[in-house]
Amino acid sequence: MGHERIVFIDYLKVLGLLCIILAHVCKNPLIFQLRNFDVPLMVIISGFLAVDSYKRSVQSNNSLLNYYWKRIKRLLFPTWIFLAIYFILSYIFITNSGGAYPYNYKTVLSSFLLLNGIGYVWIIRIYLICAFLTPIIYYFNDKIKSGKMKLAILLVIYVLYELFVFLGYSDLNAIFKYFVAYAIPYGLIYILGMLSKNTSYKKDYGISLLFLITFIASAFAVASIFNGFKPTQIMKYPPTIYYVSYSLFASFLLLSIFKQANLKRFIVIEFLSNSSLWIYLWHIMFVKLATVFLGDVHWTVNYLAILAAAIGITFIQNKILDLLEHRGINIGVLNVFRG
């Protein structure tokens, strides 16, 4: 049985995607700051959707491993396929042009491990971490009935996390730096996304105001340290309260607005939402190509060209898959090219 489509989530997902791609070309500091809620917004959306998707997966298959396997196929395999295509095409293009190939084996390996590498793919690591935390979160939610107790435990975990980052533990070892330092803040954001499944737009607005107050307090604290306002980007890797509070203020404000908006289903929005992963992956290649072919054009032109190219190639690959299925061909593993 299918599940009912949540229209406002499609719109929020597309907005988050557009903002993330914008981050990679935007040269305007104010716009760059305003959109700097995108990744937490996408994590909130993932948490919101996980409430039903996890239940469906476990109820239909009664297997935790099967749930994990689905998430790996949905997120990791397409990313690996894209990276393979990217590195091969880059090698062919650069070496045939007489240039020196800029990627060594460490960069390639790091990319496939979703660490540093070529950049951009770290967000897939966040999605996978959240997916693997989902059963733990459900167990936590089931065993602890008191809302106040849940809040207290989550608050203690986050305060300890901030303390560890402040003391420099985030740079001590790779496990903490790449996983724990992201699992805790994004895991908590993911939980908020799950909880938002059952909150009203008024409550979301109240949550937004709470994080706005936290952000303002954080902004004054940061300004006193750095002798002036600094963008929240400076506290994004790993994410700490200055970045997190702004992101959650903006995300829950948008959630409140979109929940009460009378949004209609729109085929373009649904396509962009369903195909957001591959649009994101393809945009990475076009960001790299734009530096070669577009030169010093205004960043808005750059943005629109990259966006159009990424959407276009994703549309084409979906149409090819549709054509194969229409002809009765079982595309099987090629389904990784959807979404």
Tab-separated table of C-alpha atoms in Angstrom:
chain	number	residue	atom	x	y	z
A	1	MET	CA	0.000	0.000	0.000
A	2	GLY	CA	1.255	3.468	-0.858
A	3	HIS	CA	1.429	6.331	1.564
A	4	GLU	CA	-0.113	9.763	1.381
A	5	ARG	CA	2.144	12.442	-0.024
A	6	ILE	CA	2.902	15.350	2.313
A	7	VAL	CA	2.826	18.335	-0.024
A	8	PHE	CA	4.493	20.945	2.186
A	9	ILE	CA	7.426	18.583	2.810
A	10	ASP	CA	8.054	18.458	-0.951
A	11	TYR	CA	8.242	22.253	-1.057
A	12	LEU	CA	10.533	22.436	1.975
A	13	LYS	CA	12.775	19.732	0.541
A	14	VAL	CA	13.131	21.620	-2.737
A	15	LEU	CA	13.874	24.848	-0.860
A	16	GLY	CA	16.566	23.081	1.159
A	17	LEU	CA	18.091	21.601	-1.999
A	18	LEU	CA	18.164	24.983	-3.760
A	19	CYS	CA	19.798	26.599	-0.735
A	20	ILE	CA	22.493	23.915	-0.454
A	21	ILE	CA	23.414	24.283	-4.119
A	22	LEU	CA	23.336	28.070	-3.705
A	23	ALA	CA	25.921	27.771	-0.925
A	24	HIS	CA	28.471	26.385	-3.384
A	25	VAL	CA	28.352	29.352	-5.768
A	26	CYS	CA	27.026	32.332	-3.794
A	27	LYS	CA	29.395	35.297	-3.472
A	28	ASN	CA	27.053	37.569	-1.530
A	29	PRO	CA	27.801	37.350	2.236
A	30	LEU	CA	24.285	38.337	3.320
A	31	ILE	CA	22.543	35.804	1.065
A	32	PHE	CA	25.093	33.169	2.062
A	33	GLN	CA	24.234	33.760	5.721
A	34	LEU	CA	20.470	33.856	5.218
A	35	ARG	CA	20.493	30.430	3.546
A	36	ASN	CA	22.742	28.873	6.147
A	37	PHE	CA	19.980	26.714	7.631
A	38	ASP	CA	19.783	24.311	4.696
A	39	VAL	CA	21.473	21.157	6.010
A	40	PRO	CA	19.618	21.150	9.374
A	41	LEU	CA	16.365	21.772	7.488
A	42	MET	CA	17.020	18.691	5.341
A	43	VAL	CA	17.816	16.663	8.479
A	44	ILE	CA	14.563	17.834	10.072
A	45	ILE	CA	12.706	16.730	6.941
A	46	SER	CA	14.455	13.343	7.114
A	47	GLY	CA	13.366	12.962	10.732
A	48	PHE	CA	9.827	14.004	9.878
A	49	LEU	CA	9.614	11.372	7.133
A	50	ALA	CA	11.436	8.710	9.168
A	51	VAL	CA	8.523	8.445	11.602
A	52	ASP	CA	6.410	6.651	8.992
A	53	SER	CA	9.125	5.146	6.773
A	54	TYR	CA	10.786	3.323	9.673
A	55	LYS	CA	7.457	1.948	10.899
A	56	ARG	CA	6.548	0.755	7.402
A	57	SER	CA	9.931	-0.873	6.894
A	58	VAL	CA	9.986	-2.721	10.212
A	59	GLN	CA	6.319	-3.734	10.063
A	60	SER	CA	6.550	-5.074	6.518
A	61	ASN	CA	9.887	-6.848	6.858
A	62	ASN	CA	10.317	-7.163	10.628
A	63	SER	CA	14.033	-6.735	10.049
A	64	LEU	CA	16.305	-3.986	11.268
A	65	LEU	CA	19.052	-5.083	8.898
A	66	ASN	CA	16.680	-4.740	5.962
A	67	TYR	CA	15.920	-1.157	7.016
A	68	TYR	CA	19.628	-0.352	7.129
A	69	TRP	CA	20.183	-2.054	3.776
A	70	LYS	CA	17.456	0.068	2.177
A	71	ARG	CA	19.028	3.275	3.451
A	72	ILE	CA	22.473	2.225	2.219
A	73	LYS	CA	21.083	1.430	-1.237
A	74	ARG	CA	19.165	4.696	-1.265
A	75	LEU	CA	22.043	6.948	-0.154
A	76	LEU	CA	25.464	5.339	-0.350
A	77	PHE	CA	25.351	3.396	-3.607
A	78	PRO	CA	24.214	6.357	-5.775
A	79	THR	CA	26.933	8.482	-4.189
A	80	TRP	CA	29.606	5.879	-4.925
A	81	ILE	CA	28.385	5.533	-8.506
A	82	PHE	CA	28.493	9.283	-8.981
A	83	LEU	CA	31.999	9.535	-7.479
A	84	ALA	CA	33.254	6.792	-9.802
A	85	ILE	CA	31.803	8.645	-12.802
A	86	TYR	CA	33.197	11.939	-11.546
A	87	PHE	CA	36.767	10.717	-11.010
A	88	ILE	CA	36.870	8.807	-14.310
A	89	LEU	CA	35.517	11.711	-16.375
A	90	SER	CA	37.768	14.174	-14.559
A	91	TYR	CA	40.796	12.046	-15.351
A	92	ILE	CA	39.866	11.742	-19.033
A	93	PHE	CA	39.071	15.438	-19.412
A	94	ILE	CA	42.070	16.802	-17.507
A	95	THR	CA	44.732	14.465	-18.907
A	96	ASN	CA	43.478	14.890	-22.488
A	97	SER	CA	43.698	18.638	-21.975
A	98	GLY	CA	47.333	18.315	-20.958
A	99	GLY	CA	46.740	19.089	-17.299
A	100	ALA	CA	47.956	17.294	-14.197
A	101	TYR	CA	45.327	15.160	-12.470
A	102	PRO	CA	44.701	16.906	-9.120
A	103	TYR	CA	43.345	13.937	-7.148
A	104	ASN	CA	45.599	11.419	-5.420
A	105	TYR	CA	44.457	8.127	-3.947
A	106	LYS	CA	43.915	9.728	-0.519
A	107	THR	CA	41.464	12.241	-1.965
A	108	VAL	CA	39.619	9.499	-3.841
A	109	LEU	CA	39.463	7.199	-0.812
A	110	SER	CA	38.399	10.033	1.481
A	111	SER	CA	35.597	10.928	-0.919
A	112	PHE	CA	34.287	7.367	-1.043
A	113	LEU	CA	34.421	7.250	2.761
A	114	LEU	CA	32.345	10.477	2.805
A	115	LEU	CA	35.003	12.323	4.785
A	116	ASN	CA	36.828	15.261	3.181
A	117	GLY	CA	37.957	14.291	-0.310
A	118	ILE	CA	36.485	16.527	-2.998
A	119	GLY	CA	34.026	17.932	-0.476
A	120	TYR	CA	30.252	18.148	-0.928
A	121	VAL	CA	29.486	14.497	-0.066
A	122	TRP	CA	29.806	14.922	3.702
A	123	ILE	CA	26.066	15.550	3.861
A	124	ILE	CA	25.494	11.932	2.761
A	125	ARG	CA	27.461	10.891	5.845
A	126	ILE	CA	25.036	12.923	7.963
A	127	TYR	CA	22.008	11.230	6.367
A	128	LEU	CA	23.501	7.782	6.956
A	129	ILE	CA	24.385	8.574	10.577
A	130	CYS	CA	20.813	9.712	11.204
A	131	ALA	CA	19.416	6.619	9.480
A	132	PHE	CA	21.515	4.349	11.683
A	133	LEU	CA	20.413	6.266	14.788
A	134	THR	CA	16.712	5.866	13.965
A	135	PRO	CA	16.154	2.533	15.819
A	136	ILE	CA	18.025	3.865	18.865
A	137	ILE	CA	15.876	6.999	18.867
A	138	TYR	CA	12.700	4.924	18.624
A	139	TYR	CA	13.844	2.760	21.525
A	140	PHE	CA	14.655	5.883	23.563
A	141	ASN	CA	11.260	7.387	22.773
A	142	ASP	CA	9.449	4.173	23.687
A	143	LYS	CA	11.234	3.515	26.979
A	144	ILE	CA	11.137	7.067	28.371
A	145	LYS	CA	7.547	8.253	28.623
A	146	SER	CA	8.079	11.577	30.369
A	147	GLY	CA	8.524	14.469	27.949
A	148	LYS	CA	10.426	16.478	30.563
A	149	MET	CA	12.785	13.577	31.199
A	150	LYS	CA	13.439	13.215	27.475
A	151	LEU	CA	14.169	16.926	27.181
A	152	ALA	CA	16.496	16.833	30.197
A	153	ILE	CA	18.471	13.874	28.815
A	154	LEU	CA	18.811	15.457	25.372
A	155	LEU	CA	19.860	18.772	26.915
A	156	VAL	CA	22.548	17.089	29.040
A	157	ILE	CA	23.867	15.213	25.992
A	158	TYR	CA	24.065	18.421	23.984
A	159	VAL	CA	25.739	20.416	26.771
A	160	LEU	CA	28.362	17.685	27.166
A	161	TYR	CA	28.889	17.698	23.399
A	162	GLU	CA	29.427	21.480	23.381
A	163	LEU	CA	31.893	21.093	26.254
A	164	PHE	CA	33.866	18.418	24.386
A	165	VAL	CA	34.051	20.606	21.274
A	166	PHE	CA	35.078	23.631	23.354
A	167	LEU	CA	37.891	21.606	24.943
A	168	GLY	CA	39.132	20.575	21.511
A	169	TYR	CA	38.141	16.907	21.637
A	170	SER	CA	36.682	17.169	18.146
A	171	ASP	CA	40.215	17.246	16.725
A	172	LEU	CA	41.699	14.449	18.812
A	173	ASN	CA	40.666	11.442	16.752
A	174	ALA	CA	38.936	10.660	13.483
A	175	ILE	CA	35.956	8.859	15.057
A	176	PHE	CA	35.008	11.853	17.168
A	177	LYS	CA	35.867	14.369	14.448
A	178	TYR	CA	33.887	12.761	11.618
A	179	PHE	CA	31.164	10.822	13.402
A	180	VAL	CA	30.489	11.604	17.073
A	181	ALA	CA	30.849	15.367	16.526
A	182	TYR	CA	28.104	15.125	13.880
A	183	ALA	CA	26.003	12.274	15.267
A	184	ILE	CA	25.144	14.195	18.437
A	185	PRO	CA	24.037	17.593	17.065
A	186	TYR	CA	22.457	16.264	13.876
A	187	GLY	CA	20.972	13.325	15.785
A	188	LEU	CA	19.241	15.792	18.112
A	189	ILE	CA	18.064	17.848	15.133
A	190	TYR	CA	16.792	14.603	13.595
A	191	ILE	CA	14.808	13.914	16.776
A	192	LEU	CA	13.273	17.386	16.561
A	193	GLY	CA	12.268	16.555	13.007
A	194	MET	CA	10.562	13.386	14.223
A	195	LEU	CA	8.737	15.295	16.954
A	196	SER	CA	7.611	17.943	14.449
A	197	LYS	CA	5.502	15.254	12.803
A	198	ASN	CA	2.971	15.754	15.603
A	199	THR	CA	3.342	19.463	16.351
A	200	SER	CA	1.048	22.229	15.182
A	201	TYR	CA	2.319	25.171	13.165
A	202	LYS	CA	1.804	27.339	16.271
A	203	LYS	CA	4.083	25.106	18.315
A	204	ASP	CA	6.672	25.134	15.525
A	205	TYR	CA	6.519	28.925	15.589
A	206	GLY	CA	7.087	28.882	19.354
A	207	ILE	CA	10.086	26.580	18.927
A	208	SER	CA	11.415	28.964	16.275
A	209	LEU	CA	11.158	31.917	18.676
A	210	LEU	CA	12.975	29.948	21.368
A	211	PHE	CA	15.881	29.259	19.014
A	212	LEU	CA	15.827	32.875	17.812
A	213	ILE	CA	16.426	34.021	21.394
A	214	THR	CA	19.219	31.448	21.715
A	215	PHE	CA	20.739	32.634	18.452
A	216	ILE	CA	20.684	36.306	19.485
A	217	ALA	CA	22.381	35.452	22.780
A	218	SER	CA	24.961	33.360	20.920
A	219	ALA	CA	25.529	36.138	18.389
A	220	PHE	CA	26.332	38.630	21.152
A	221	ALA	CA	28.695	36.128	22.781
A	222	VAL	CA	30.494	35.472	19.483
A	223	ALA	CA	30.646	39.204	18.713
A	224	SER	CA	32.266	39.873	22.078
A	225	ILE	CA	34.933	37.258	21.358
A	226	PHE	CA	35.665	38.287	17.760
A	227	ASN	CA	34.967	42.019	18.168
A	228	GLY	CA	32.119	41.989	15.702
A	229	PHE	CA	29.442	39.858	14.068
A	230	LYS	CA	30.639	36.699	12.380
A	231	PRO	CA	28.684	34.414	10.018
A	232	THR	CA	27.318	31.241	11.577
A	233	GLN	CA	29.438	29.320	9.058
A	234	ILE	CA	32.452	29.679	11.379
A	235	MET	CA	30.804	27.257	13.811
A	236	LYS	CA	29.452	24.734	11.321
A	237	TYR	CA	32.286	22.159	11.333
A	238	PRO	CA	31.440	20.665	13.747
A	239	PRO	CA	28.085	22.363	14.364
A	240	THR	CA	27.778	24.212	17.668
A	241	ILE	CA	25.123	26.386	19.266
A	242	TYR	CA	25.719	29.536	17.198
A	243	TYR	CA	25.203	27.680	13.922
A	244	VAL	CA	22.585	25.279	15.274
A	245	SER	CA	20.386	27.934	16.893
A	246	TYR	CA	20.199	30.046	13.731
A	247	SER	CA	19.491	26.961	11.616
A	248	LEU	CA	16.704	25.756	13.888
A	249	PHE	CA	15.190	29.224	14.185
A	250	ALA	CA	14.947	29.488	10.385
A	251	SER	CA	13.947	25.847	9.853
A	252	PHE	CA	11.089	25.840	12.354
A	253	LEU	CA	9.904	29.228	11.139
A	254	LEU	CA	9.697	27.788	7.627
A	255	LEU	CA	8.086	24.618	8.958
A	256	SER	CA	5.439	26.729	10.685
A	257	ILE	CA	4.775	28.784	7.553
A	258	PHE	CA	4.648	25.835	5.169
A	259	LYS	CA	2.456	23.700	7.454
A	260	GLN	CA	-0.329	26.269	7.397
A	261	ALA	CA	0.112	27.287	3.753
A	262	ASN	CA	-2.456	25.982	1.294
A	263	LEU	CA	0.068	24.382	-1.041
A	264	LYS	CA	-1.043	22.388	-4.062
A	265	ARG	CA	0.660	19.385	-5.592
A	266	PHE	CA	2.863	20.480	-8.487
A	267	ILE	CA	4.552	18.002	-10.795
A	268	VAL	CA	7.788	20.020	-11.037
A	269	ILE	CA	8.094	20.283	-7.246
A	270	GLU	CA	7.434	16.569	-6.866
A	271	PHE	CA	10.059	15.720	-9.474
A	272	LEU	CA	12.655	17.936	-7.782
A	273	SER	CA	11.778	16.469	-4.381
A	274	ASN	CA	11.889	12.855	-5.563
A	275	SER	CA	15.108	13.435	-7.511
A	276	SER	CA	16.868	15.627	-4.954
A	277	LEU	CA	19.728	13.182	-4.309
A	278	TRP	CA	20.830	12.885	-7.951
A	279	ILE	CA	20.280	16.591	-8.611
A	280	TYR	CA	22.586	17.274	-5.683
A	281	LEU	CA	25.193	14.776	-6.859
A	282	TRP	CA	25.233	16.020	-10.449
A	283	HIS	CA	25.537	19.628	-9.344
A	284	ILE	CA	28.936	18.765	-7.847
A	285	MET	CA	30.315	17.981	-11.294
A	286	PHE	CA	28.820	21.115	-12.803
A	287	VAL	CA	30.228	23.295	-10.006
A	288	LYS	CA	33.667	22.008	-10.988
A	289	LEU	CA	32.998	22.468	-14.707
A	290	ALA	CA	31.653	25.989	-14.206
A	291	THR	CA	35.032	27.195	-12.973
A	292	VAL	CA	36.502	26.109	-16.315
A	293	PHE	CA	33.793	27.114	-18.789
A	294	LEU	CA	31.975	30.038	-17.190
A	295	GLY	CA	34.976	31.923	-15.882
A	296	ASP	CA	34.187	35.150	-14.041
A	297	VAL	CA	30.485	35.461	-14.810
A	298	HIS	CA	28.232	36.739	-12.057
A	299	TRP	CA	27.521	34.079	-9.456
A	300	THR	CA	23.778	34.207	-10.162
A	301	VAL	CA	24.428	33.141	-13.769
A	302	ASN	CA	26.702	30.427	-12.441
A	303	TYR	CA	24.007	29.245	-10.060
A	304	LEU	CA	21.249	29.094	-12.650
A	305	ALA	CA	23.493	27.301	-15.160
A	306	ILE	CA	24.593	24.678	-12.613
A	307	LEU	CA	21.041	24.179	-11.391
A	308	ALA	CA	19.652	23.814	-14.920
A	309	ALA	CA	22.384	21.350	-15.902
A	310	ALA	CA	21.946	19.189	-12.780
A	311	ILE	CA	18.160	19.112	-13.132
A	312	GLY	CA	18.424	18.462	-16.867
A	313	ILE	CA	20.718	15.458	-16.627
A	314	THR	CA	18.657	14.005	-13.771
A	315	PHE	CA	15.489	14.414	-15.848
A	316	ILE	CA	17.140	12.647	-18.778
A	317	GLN	CA	18.330	9.691	-16.708
A	318	ASN	CA	14.846	9.299	-15.187
A	319	LYS	CA	13.276	9.374	-18.648
A	320	ILE	CA	15.699	6.687	-19.835
A	321	LEU	CA	14.706	4.472	-16.904
A	322	ASP	CA	11.008	5.132	-17.612
A	323	LEU	CA	11.544	4.172	-21.255
A	324	LEU	CA	13.280	0.923	-20.307
A	325	GLU	CA	10.488	0.012	-17.900
A	326	HIS	CA	7.844	0.913	-20.507
A	327	ARG	CA	9.462	-1.604	-22.841
A	328	GLY	CA	9.141	-4.289	-20.201
A	329	ILE	CA	12.815	-4.325	-19.228
A	330	ASN	CA	13.511	-5.081	-15.582
A	331	ILE	CA	15.921	-2.284	-14.681
A	332	GLY	CA	16.807	-3.874	-11.323
A	333	VAL	CA	19.954	-2.298	-9.898
A	334	LEU	CA	19.560	0.677	-12.244
A	335	ASN	CA	16.940	1.972	-9.820
A	336	VAL	CA	19.848	3.531	-7.906
A	337	PHE	CA	19.765	6.222	-10.587
A	338	ARG	CA	16.372	7.367	-9.339
A	339	GLY	CA	15.929	9.814	-6.485
